[in-house]
Amino acid sequence: MRRNIRYMYAIALLQGMVFYGPVATLYREAQGVSIAQITLIESISLALCILLEVPWGVLADKLGYKRTMIGCCLLYFLSKIVFWQADGFGGFLLERVMLSVVIAGMSGVDTSILYLSCGKEDSQQVFGWYNSLQTAGLLIAALTFSLFIGDNYALAGGLTVLSYGGAALCALGLTEVKAPAPFSARQAMDVLRQTLTNRRLLLFLISAALLTEAHQTITTFFNQLQYARWGLSSAAIGILYIAAVLLGLSGVWSARLTNKTGPLWGGVLLCSAAVLACTALALSTGAVSSVCAILALRLSNTLFQPFQMELQNRQVTTEHRATALSIHAMVIDGVGVCTNLAFGALAEIDLTCAFWFGGGICLTGLVLFLIWCKLRPRI
């Protein structure tokens, strides 16, 4: 089973190599897509993920996790080809539609493969390394972009296609961790009902979704706009992107942090850091404060993700793990659809409004996490 972990680590590294990452927003804008269209595409993508989550989870439990992972990695590769050749709203929308199928398919499958391939006591550490290797891939891509690619967006897209092709090949080396088994629609509905009637679990999922979406939107799309707002050059933006990627490697210390503070205070610390970072961005009066806030938001989310993944997997009680985790993702994506639309509308008015909104939803996430802890005191 350790072989699976090695191949999953390789897939994470290669799929992290998004060579256009430092200029993801500028890349789309150069191809004629506005920031409002970008957030609209994101919301459509998330909505499609919601529709596909449960069917994909059932299919994964029927086909087996290895076959599902291979198929998703292949489609991921093809989606990057579409992105590379995209020109305008329609092309980027098609890429995100394909990506939605991939995300829904891999949702719960990748973490299930890791969780079932290692001891449960090691899962948070394994998840931390998995996330950090994705970040390491981003770092390699960012350095390559800064040193060799520059403004050649077509080259950045082409290199990304090659790295995702390598990830698809790595998926072929996986071994099955759960034999395919018959799974009826009635059983799927039972899992769905169990999840959606579990109030404690829903509190946790919504809390995690609010924190994740605030981080995703601000550090992926709004950060470049904020940097440009304060007059930073493309070279400086590239350097800051590399700094943010380096912070993404800190996920390997997530387990150490929560072991020292305890799960309750670890969660409170990371959620509070996100609230403060968004507030600092809203109050920012210059480049330095903006940079510090964005990097702090990146760090808090990086440490939170392995913690979230372990707690999520720990709350799965059914043998149909992929289906249960897909339903979790469906809830999280549902929250994301709403937050993305709100973020996009507010950013069109003023970025400051969007940052205040980010602080508000992070604060809400903190409150929900505390309520979840109170209802489930032993975490």
Short mmCIF file of C-alpha atoms in Angstrom, two decimals:
data_model
loop_
_atom_site.label_atom_id
_atom_site.label_comp_id
_atom_site.label_asym_id
_atom_site.label_seq_id
_atom_site.Cartn_x
_atom_site.Cartn_y
_atom_site.Cartn_z
CA MET A 1 0.00 0.00 0.00
CA ARG A 2 2.98 2.32 0.47
CA ARG A 3 3.39 2.11 -3.29
CA ASN A 4 0.05 3.85 -3.67
CA ILE A 5 1.21 6.69 -1.43
CA ARG A 6 4.33 7.18 -3.56
CA TYR A 7 2.32 7.30 -6.79
CA MET A 8 -0.24 9.65 -5.26
CA TYR A 9 2.59 11.90 -4.12
CA ALA A 10 3.96 11.92 -7.69
CA ILE A 11 0.51 12.77 -9.08
CA ALA A 12 0.20 15.61 -6.57
CA LEU A 13 3.59 17.00 -7.56
CA LEU A 14 2.90 16.87 -11.30
CA GLN A 15 -0.63 18.25 -11.05
CA GLY A 16 0.75 21.07 -8.95
CA MET A 17 2.89 22.20 -11.88
CA VAL A 18 0.55 24.83 -13.26
CA PHE A 19 3.05 26.98 -15.13
CA TYR A 20 0.57 29.79 -15.78
CA GLY A 21 -0.30 29.95 -12.08
CA PRO A 22 1.51 33.26 -11.30
CA VAL A 23 -0.62 35.03 -13.93
CA ALA A 24 -3.79 32.90 -13.88
CA THR A 25 -6.10 35.91 -13.77
CA LEU A 26 -4.01 37.99 -16.17
CA TYR A 27 -3.83 34.99 -18.55
CA ARG A 28 -7.61 34.83 -18.74
CA GLU A 29 -7.96 38.59 -19.07
CA ALA A 30 -5.43 38.57 -21.93
CA GLN A 31 -7.75 36.12 -23.70
CA GLY A 32 -10.72 38.44 -23.31
CA VAL A 33 -12.31 37.18 -20.07
CA SER A 34 -13.31 39.75 -17.41
CA ILE A 35 -13.08 39.24 -13.64
CA ALA A 36 -16.88 39.01 -13.44
CA GLN A 37 -16.84 36.30 -16.14
CA ILE A 38 -14.07 34.46 -14.28
CA THR A 39 -16.11 34.28 -11.07
CA LEU A 40 -19.22 33.37 -13.08
CA ILE A 41 -17.33 30.47 -14.69
CA GLU A 42 -16.16 29.39 -11.23
CA SER A 43 -19.74 29.38 -9.96
CA ILE A 44 -20.99 27.39 -12.96
CA SER A 45 -18.14 24.94 -12.41
CA LEU A 46 -19.04 24.50 -8.74
CA ALA A 47 -22.73 24.07 -9.55
CA LEU A 48 -21.85 21.32 -12.02
CA CYS A 49 -19.64 19.68 -9.40
CA ILE A 50 -22.64 19.57 -7.07
CA LEU A 51 -24.76 17.79 -9.66
CA LEU A 52 -22.03 15.24 -10.40
CA GLU A 53 -20.74 14.55 -6.88
CA VAL A 54 -23.15 11.82 -5.79
CA PRO A 55 -23.33 10.00 -9.17
CA TRP A 56 -19.54 10.01 -9.35
CA GLY A 57 -19.22 8.78 -5.77
CA VAL A 58 -21.55 5.85 -6.48
CA LEU A 59 -19.70 5.10 -9.71
CA ALA A 60 -16.33 5.18 -7.94
CA ASP A 61 -17.53 2.69 -5.33
CA LYS A 62 -18.75 0.45 -8.16
CA LEU A 63 -15.73 0.77 -10.47
CA GLY A 64 -13.06 0.85 -7.79
CA TYR A 65 -10.87 3.77 -6.82
CA LYS A 66 -7.97 2.92 -9.12
CA ARG A 67 -10.05 2.97 -12.31
CA THR A 68 -11.75 6.17 -11.23
CA MET A 69 -8.43 7.85 -10.54
CA ILE A 70 -7.00 6.80 -13.92
CA GLY A 71 -10.03 8.12 -15.80
CA CYS A 72 -10.03 11.42 -13.94
CA CYS A 73 -6.31 12.00 -14.44
CA LEU A 74 -6.72 11.39 -18.18
CA LEU A 75 -9.60 13.86 -18.41
CA TYR A 76 -7.60 16.35 -16.33
CA PHE A 77 -4.84 16.10 -18.95
CA LEU A 78 -7.32 16.76 -21.76
CA SER A 79 -8.80 19.76 -19.93
CA LYS A 80 -5.37 21.40 -19.82
CA ILE A 81 -5.12 21.02 -23.59
CA VAL A 82 -8.45 22.84 -23.90
CA PHE A 83 -7.22 25.60 -21.55
CA TRP A 84 -4.02 25.95 -23.57
CA GLN A 85 -6.03 26.55 -26.75
CA ALA A 86 -8.89 28.55 -25.18
CA ASP A 87 -9.74 31.96 -26.56
CA GLY A 88 -12.58 33.85 -24.91
CA PHE A 89 -15.38 32.99 -22.51
CA GLY A 90 -16.57 29.84 -24.31
CA GLY A 91 -13.19 28.12 -24.34
CA PHE A 92 -12.49 28.75 -20.67
CA LEU A 93 -16.03 27.70 -19.76
CA LEU A 94 -15.51 24.38 -21.58
CA GLU A 95 -12.27 23.84 -19.69
CA ARG A 96 -14.00 24.42 -16.38
CA VAL A 97 -16.86 22.09 -17.33
CA MET A 98 -14.31 19.34 -17.99
CA LEU A 99 -12.55 20.24 -14.76
CA SER A 100 -15.84 19.96 -12.88
CA VAL A 101 -16.20 16.37 -14.06
CA VAL A 102 -12.64 15.69 -12.89
CA ILE A 103 -13.07 17.34 -9.51
CA ALA A 104 -16.32 15.51 -8.85
CA GLY A 105 -14.72 12.24 -9.91
CA MET A 106 -11.58 12.64 -7.82
CA SER A 107 -13.47 14.06 -4.86
CA GLY A 108 -13.08 11.61 -2.03
CA VAL A 109 -11.25 9.11 -4.23
CA ASP A 110 -7.76 10.56 -3.86
CA THR A 111 -8.09 11.02 -0.11
CA SER A 112 -9.70 7.58 0.24
CA ILE A 113 -6.76 5.97 -1.54
CA LEU A 114 -4.36 7.74 0.82
CA TYR A 115 -6.47 7.10 3.93
CA LEU A 116 -6.86 3.38 3.19
CA SER A 117 -3.21 3.01 2.18
CA CYS A 118 -1.78 4.27 5.47
CA GLY A 119 -2.47 3.81 9.14
CA LYS A 120 -5.25 6.06 10.43
CA GLU A 121 -2.87 7.53 13.01
CA ASP A 122 -0.64 8.72 10.14
CA SER A 123 -3.41 10.15 7.94
CA GLN A 124 -3.05 13.84 8.82
CA GLN A 125 0.68 13.67 8.20
CA VAL A 126 0.14 11.88 4.87
CA PHE A 127 -2.48 14.45 3.86
CA GLY A 128 -0.03 17.18 4.84
CA TRP A 129 2.67 15.76 2.57
CA TYR A 130 0.15 15.25 -0.24
CA ASN A 131 -0.92 18.91 -0.11
CA SER A 132 2.67 20.09 0.27
CA LEU A 133 3.81 18.17 -2.79
CA GLN A 134 1.08 19.87 -4.81
CA THR A 135 2.55 23.11 -3.55
CA ALA A 136 6.07 21.96 -4.41
CA GLY A 137 4.85 21.44 -7.96
CA LEU A 138 3.50 24.98 -7.96
CA LEU A 139 6.85 26.23 -6.70
CA ILE A 140 8.75 24.47 -9.49
CA ALA A 141 6.31 25.90 -12.02
CA ALA A 142 6.53 29.41 -10.52
CA LEU A 143 10.33 29.40 -10.61
CA THR A 144 10.27 28.15 -14.20
CA PHE A 145 7.78 30.88 -15.10
CA SER A 146 9.88 33.63 -13.51
CA LEU A 147 13.20 32.48 -14.93
CA PHE A 148 12.30 31.21 -18.39
CA ILE A 149 8.70 31.86 -19.44
CA GLY A 150 7.91 35.49 -18.62
CA ASP A 151 5.13 36.84 -20.80
CA ASN A 152 4.99 33.76 -23.06
CA TYR A 153 1.57 32.56 -21.92
CA ALA A 154 1.34 29.94 -24.69
CA LEU A 155 4.53 28.25 -23.44
CA ALA A 156 3.18 28.26 -19.87
CA GLY A 157 0.03 26.51 -21.05
CA GLY A 158 1.97 23.95 -23.09
CA LEU A 159 4.28 22.99 -20.21
CA THR A 160 1.24 22.52 -17.98
CA VAL A 161 -0.18 20.07 -20.52
CA LEU A 162 3.03 18.01 -20.33
CA SER A 163 3.03 17.85 -16.52
CA TYR A 164 -0.60 16.70 -16.41
CA GLY A 165 0.18 14.06 -19.02
CA GLY A 166 2.86 12.73 -16.68
CA ALA A 167 0.36 12.61 -13.80
CA ALA A 168 -2.02 10.55 -15.95
CA LEU A 169 0.78 8.03 -16.58
CA CYS A 170 1.54 7.81 -12.84
CA ALA A 171 -2.09 6.91 -12.12
CA LEU A 172 -1.59 3.69 -14.09
CA GLY A 173 0.77 2.45 -11.35
CA LEU A 174 -1.82 2.55 -8.55
CA THR A 175 -3.12 -0.63 -6.94
CA GLU A 176 -6.74 -1.05 -5.83
CA VAL A 177 -7.49 -0.35 -2.15
CA LYS A 178 -11.17 -1.28 -2.26
CA ALA A 179 -12.63 -3.96 -4.47
CA PRO A 180 -15.56 -2.79 -6.67
CA ALA A 181 -18.86 -3.78 -5.11
CA PRO A 182 -22.55 -3.61 -6.06
CA PHE A 183 -24.04 -0.34 -4.90
CA SER A 184 -27.71 0.40 -5.44
CA ALA A 185 -29.39 3.78 -5.81
CA ARG A 186 -31.24 3.06 -2.58
CA GLN A 187 -27.98 2.63 -0.69
CA ALA A 188 -26.70 5.89 -2.19
CA MET A 189 -29.82 7.69 -1.02
CA ASP A 190 -29.33 6.23 2.46
CA VAL A 191 -25.80 7.66 2.59
CA LEU A 192 -27.12 10.99 1.30
CA ARG A 193 -29.87 11.08 3.93
CA GLN A 194 -27.47 10.15 6.73
CA THR A 195 -25.15 12.99 5.74
CA LEU A 196 -27.76 15.70 5.22
CA THR A 197 -29.53 14.90 8.51
CA ASN A 198 -26.29 14.97 10.52
CA ARG A 199 -26.38 18.53 11.88
CA ARG A 200 -22.98 18.32 13.50
CA LEU A 201 -21.33 17.19 10.28
CA LEU A 202 -23.09 19.92 8.28
CA LEU A 203 -21.80 22.56 10.67
CA PHE A 204 -18.26 21.31 10.15
CA LEU A 205 -18.60 21.15 6.35
CA ILE A 206 -20.07 24.64 6.05
CA SER A 207 -17.39 26.03 8.34
CA ALA A 208 -14.65 24.43 6.25
CA ALA A 209 -16.28 25.61 3.03
CA LEU A 210 -16.42 29.25 4.12
CA LEU A 211 -12.76 29.28 5.12
CA THR A 212 -11.64 27.44 1.99
CA GLU A 213 -13.61 29.58 -0.45
CA ALA A 214 -12.39 32.83 1.10
CA HIS A 215 -8.82 31.63 0.73
CA GLN A 216 -9.33 30.26 -2.79
CA THR A 217 -10.94 33.39 -4.21
CA ILE A 218 -8.66 35.93 -2.55
CA THR A 219 -5.30 34.19 -3.03
CA THR A 220 -6.03 32.94 -6.55
CA PHE A 221 -7.89 35.82 -8.20
CA PHE A 222 -8.01 38.95 -6.06
CA ASN A 223 -4.39 38.95 -4.89
CA GLN A 224 -3.05 39.92 -8.34
CA LEU A 225 -5.61 42.70 -8.61
CA GLN A 226 -4.67 43.98 -5.15
CA TYR A 227 -0.97 43.92 -6.00
CA ALA A 228 -1.57 45.80 -9.24
CA ARG A 229 -3.77 48.25 -7.33
CA TRP A 230 -0.75 49.27 -5.24
CA GLY A 231 1.57 49.52 -8.24
CA LEU A 232 3.58 46.29 -7.96
CA SER A 233 5.35 45.16 -11.14
CA SER A 234 4.87 41.81 -12.85
CA ALA A 235 8.28 40.72 -11.56
CA ALA A 236 7.28 41.58 -7.98
CA ILE A 237 3.98 39.73 -8.39
CA GLY A 238 5.92 36.69 -9.58
CA ILE A 239 8.20 36.81 -6.54
CA LEU A 240 5.23 37.11 -4.19
CA TYR A 241 3.58 34.17 -5.91
CA ILE A 242 6.70 32.10 -5.20
CA ALA A 243 6.60 33.23 -1.55
CA ALA A 244 2.97 32.14 -1.29
CA VAL A 245 3.83 28.80 -2.85
CA LEU A 246 6.68 28.30 -0.36
CA LEU A 247 4.23 28.87 2.48
CA GLY A 248 2.10 26.13 0.94
CA LEU A 249 4.82 23.65 1.88
CA SER A 250 4.01 24.22 5.56
CA GLY A 251 1.17 21.69 5.40
CA VAL A 252 3.62 19.03 6.58
CA TRP A 253 3.58 20.75 10.01
CA SER A 254 -0.20 20.75 10.34
CA ALA A 255 -0.27 17.58 12.46
CA ARG A 256 2.50 18.88 14.71
CA LEU A 257 0.59 22.11 15.31
CA THR A 258 -2.73 20.48 16.20
CA ASN A 259 -0.96 17.89 18.37
CA LYS A 260 0.62 20.69 20.41
CA THR A 261 -2.41 22.97 20.67
CA GLY A 262 -5.09 20.31 20.62
CA PRO A 263 -7.67 20.11 17.82
CA LEU A 264 -9.97 22.73 19.36
CA TRP A 265 -7.40 25.48 19.83
CA GLY A 266 -5.62 24.56 16.62
CA GLY A 267 -8.83 25.09 14.68
CA VAL A 268 -9.61 28.33 16.52
CA LEU A 269 -6.11 29.65 15.85
CA LEU A 270 -6.24 28.94 12.12
CA CYS A 271 -9.78 30.27 11.67
CA SER A 272 -8.96 33.44 13.61
CA ALA A 273 -5.87 34.02 11.48
CA ALA A 274 -8.04 33.92 8.35
CA VAL A 275 -10.48 36.46 9.83
CA LEU A 276 -7.64 38.84 10.73
CA ALA A 277 -5.99 38.46 7.31
CA CYS A 278 -9.18 39.38 5.43
CA THR A 279 -9.81 42.31 7.77
CA ALA A 280 -6.25 43.54 7.23
CA LEU A 281 -6.79 43.41 3.46
CA ALA A 282 -9.98 45.45 3.76
CA LEU A 283 -8.15 48.06 5.86
CA SER A 284 -4.97 47.95 3.79
CA THR A 285 -3.40 51.27 2.78
CA GLY A 286 -0.39 49.97 0.90
CA ALA A 287 1.47 47.08 -0.69
CA VAL A 288 3.27 45.88 2.47
CA SER A 289 0.13 45.34 4.53
CA SER A 290 -1.60 43.67 1.57
CA VAL A 291 1.29 41.29 1.01
CA CYS A 292 1.48 40.33 4.70
CA ALA A 293 -2.27 39.70 4.88
CA ILE A 294 -2.39 37.56 1.74
CA LEU A 295 0.57 35.48 2.89
CA ALA A 296 -1.01 35.04 6.33
CA LEU A 297 -4.25 33.86 4.71
CA ARG A 298 -2.26 31.41 2.60
CA LEU A 299 -0.41 30.03 5.64
CA SER A 300 -3.54 29.57 7.76
CA ASN A 301 -5.35 27.69 4.98
CA THR A 302 -2.35 25.48 4.22
CA LEU A 303 -2.20 24.35 7.85
CA PHE A 304 -5.98 23.96 8.03
CA GLN A 305 -6.44 21.69 5.01
CA PRO A 306 -4.78 18.46 6.32
CA PHE A 307 -6.57 19.02 9.65
CA GLN A 308 -9.89 19.34 7.83
CA MET A 309 -9.24 16.25 5.68
CA GLU A 310 -8.48 14.09 8.70
CA LEU A 311 -11.57 15.24 10.61
CA GLN A 312 -13.71 14.73 7.52
CA ASN A 313 -12.48 11.17 6.97
CA ARG A 314 -12.87 10.41 10.68
CA GLN A 315 -16.58 11.26 10.46
CA VAL A 316 -17.24 8.78 7.62
CA THR A 317 -18.97 5.73 9.11
CA THR A 318 -20.20 4.01 5.93
CA GLU A 319 -18.19 1.53 3.89
CA HIS A 320 -19.06 3.56 0.80
CA ARG A 321 -16.38 6.12 1.59
CA ALA A 322 -16.13 7.73 -1.86
CA THR A 323 -19.88 8.37 -1.94
CA ALA A 324 -19.90 9.88 1.54
CA LEU A 325 -16.95 12.15 0.79
CA SER A 326 -18.54 13.15 -2.51
CA ILE A 327 -21.63 14.24 -0.61
CA HIS A 328 -19.38 16.23 1.73
CA ALA A 329 -17.87 17.92 -1.33
CA MET A 330 -21.36 18.61 -2.69
CA VAL A 331 -22.21 20.56 0.45
CA ILE A 332 -18.92 22.45 0.33
CA ASP A 333 -19.36 23.27 -3.37
CA GLY A 334 -22.91 24.47 -2.73
CA VAL A 335 -21.54 27.03 -0.31
CA GLY A 336 -18.85 27.91 -2.84
CA VAL A 337 -21.37 28.73 -5.57
CA CYS A 338 -22.98 31.36 -3.35
CA THR A 339 -19.71 32.85 -2.09
CA ASN A 340 -18.19 33.06 -5.58
CA LEU A 341 -21.14 34.97 -6.97
CA ALA A 342 -21.05 37.34 -3.99
CA PHE A 343 -17.28 37.80 -4.27
CA GLY A 344 -17.55 38.56 -8.00
CA ALA A 345 -20.37 41.09 -7.57
CA LEU A 346 -18.62 42.87 -4.70
CA ALA A 347 -15.25 42.95 -6.50
CA GLU A 348 -16.88 44.67 -9.46
CA ILE A 349 -17.96 47.42 -7.04
CA ASP A 350 -14.75 47.61 -5.01
CA LEU A 351 -12.14 45.05 -3.91
CA THR A 352 -12.41 46.39 -0.36
CA CYS A 353 -16.03 45.25 -0.20
CA ALA A 354 -14.96 41.77 -1.31
CA PHE A 355 -12.30 41.61 1.41
CA TRP A 356 -14.82 42.63 4.09
CA PHE A 357 -17.08 39.88 2.83
CA GLY A 358 -14.17 37.42 3.09
CA GLY A 359 -13.61 38.45 6.71
CA GLY A 360 -17.30 38.02 7.44
CA ILE A 361 -17.55 34.50 6.08
CA CYS A 362 -14.32 33.47 7.84
CA LEU A 363 -15.76 34.75 11.12
CA THR A 364 -18.93 32.78 10.43
CA GLY A 365 -16.78 29.73 9.76
CA LEU A 366 -15.04 30.19 13.13
CA VAL A 367 -18.37 30.41 14.96
CA LEU A 368 -19.69 27.28 13.24
CA PHE A 369 -16.47 25.42 14.09
CA LEU A 370 -16.88 26.33 17.76
CA ILE A 371 -20.50 25.15 17.74
CA TRP A 372 -19.40 21.88 16.11
CA CYS A 373 -16.78 21.42 18.81
CA LYS A 374 -19.38 22.01 21.51
CA LEU A 375 -21.77 19.47 20.00
CA ARG A 376 -18.91 17.02 19.47
CA PRO A 377 -16.53 17.81 22.33
CA ARG A 378 -14.09 14.93 21.81
CA ILE A 379 -12.23 15.67 18.58
#
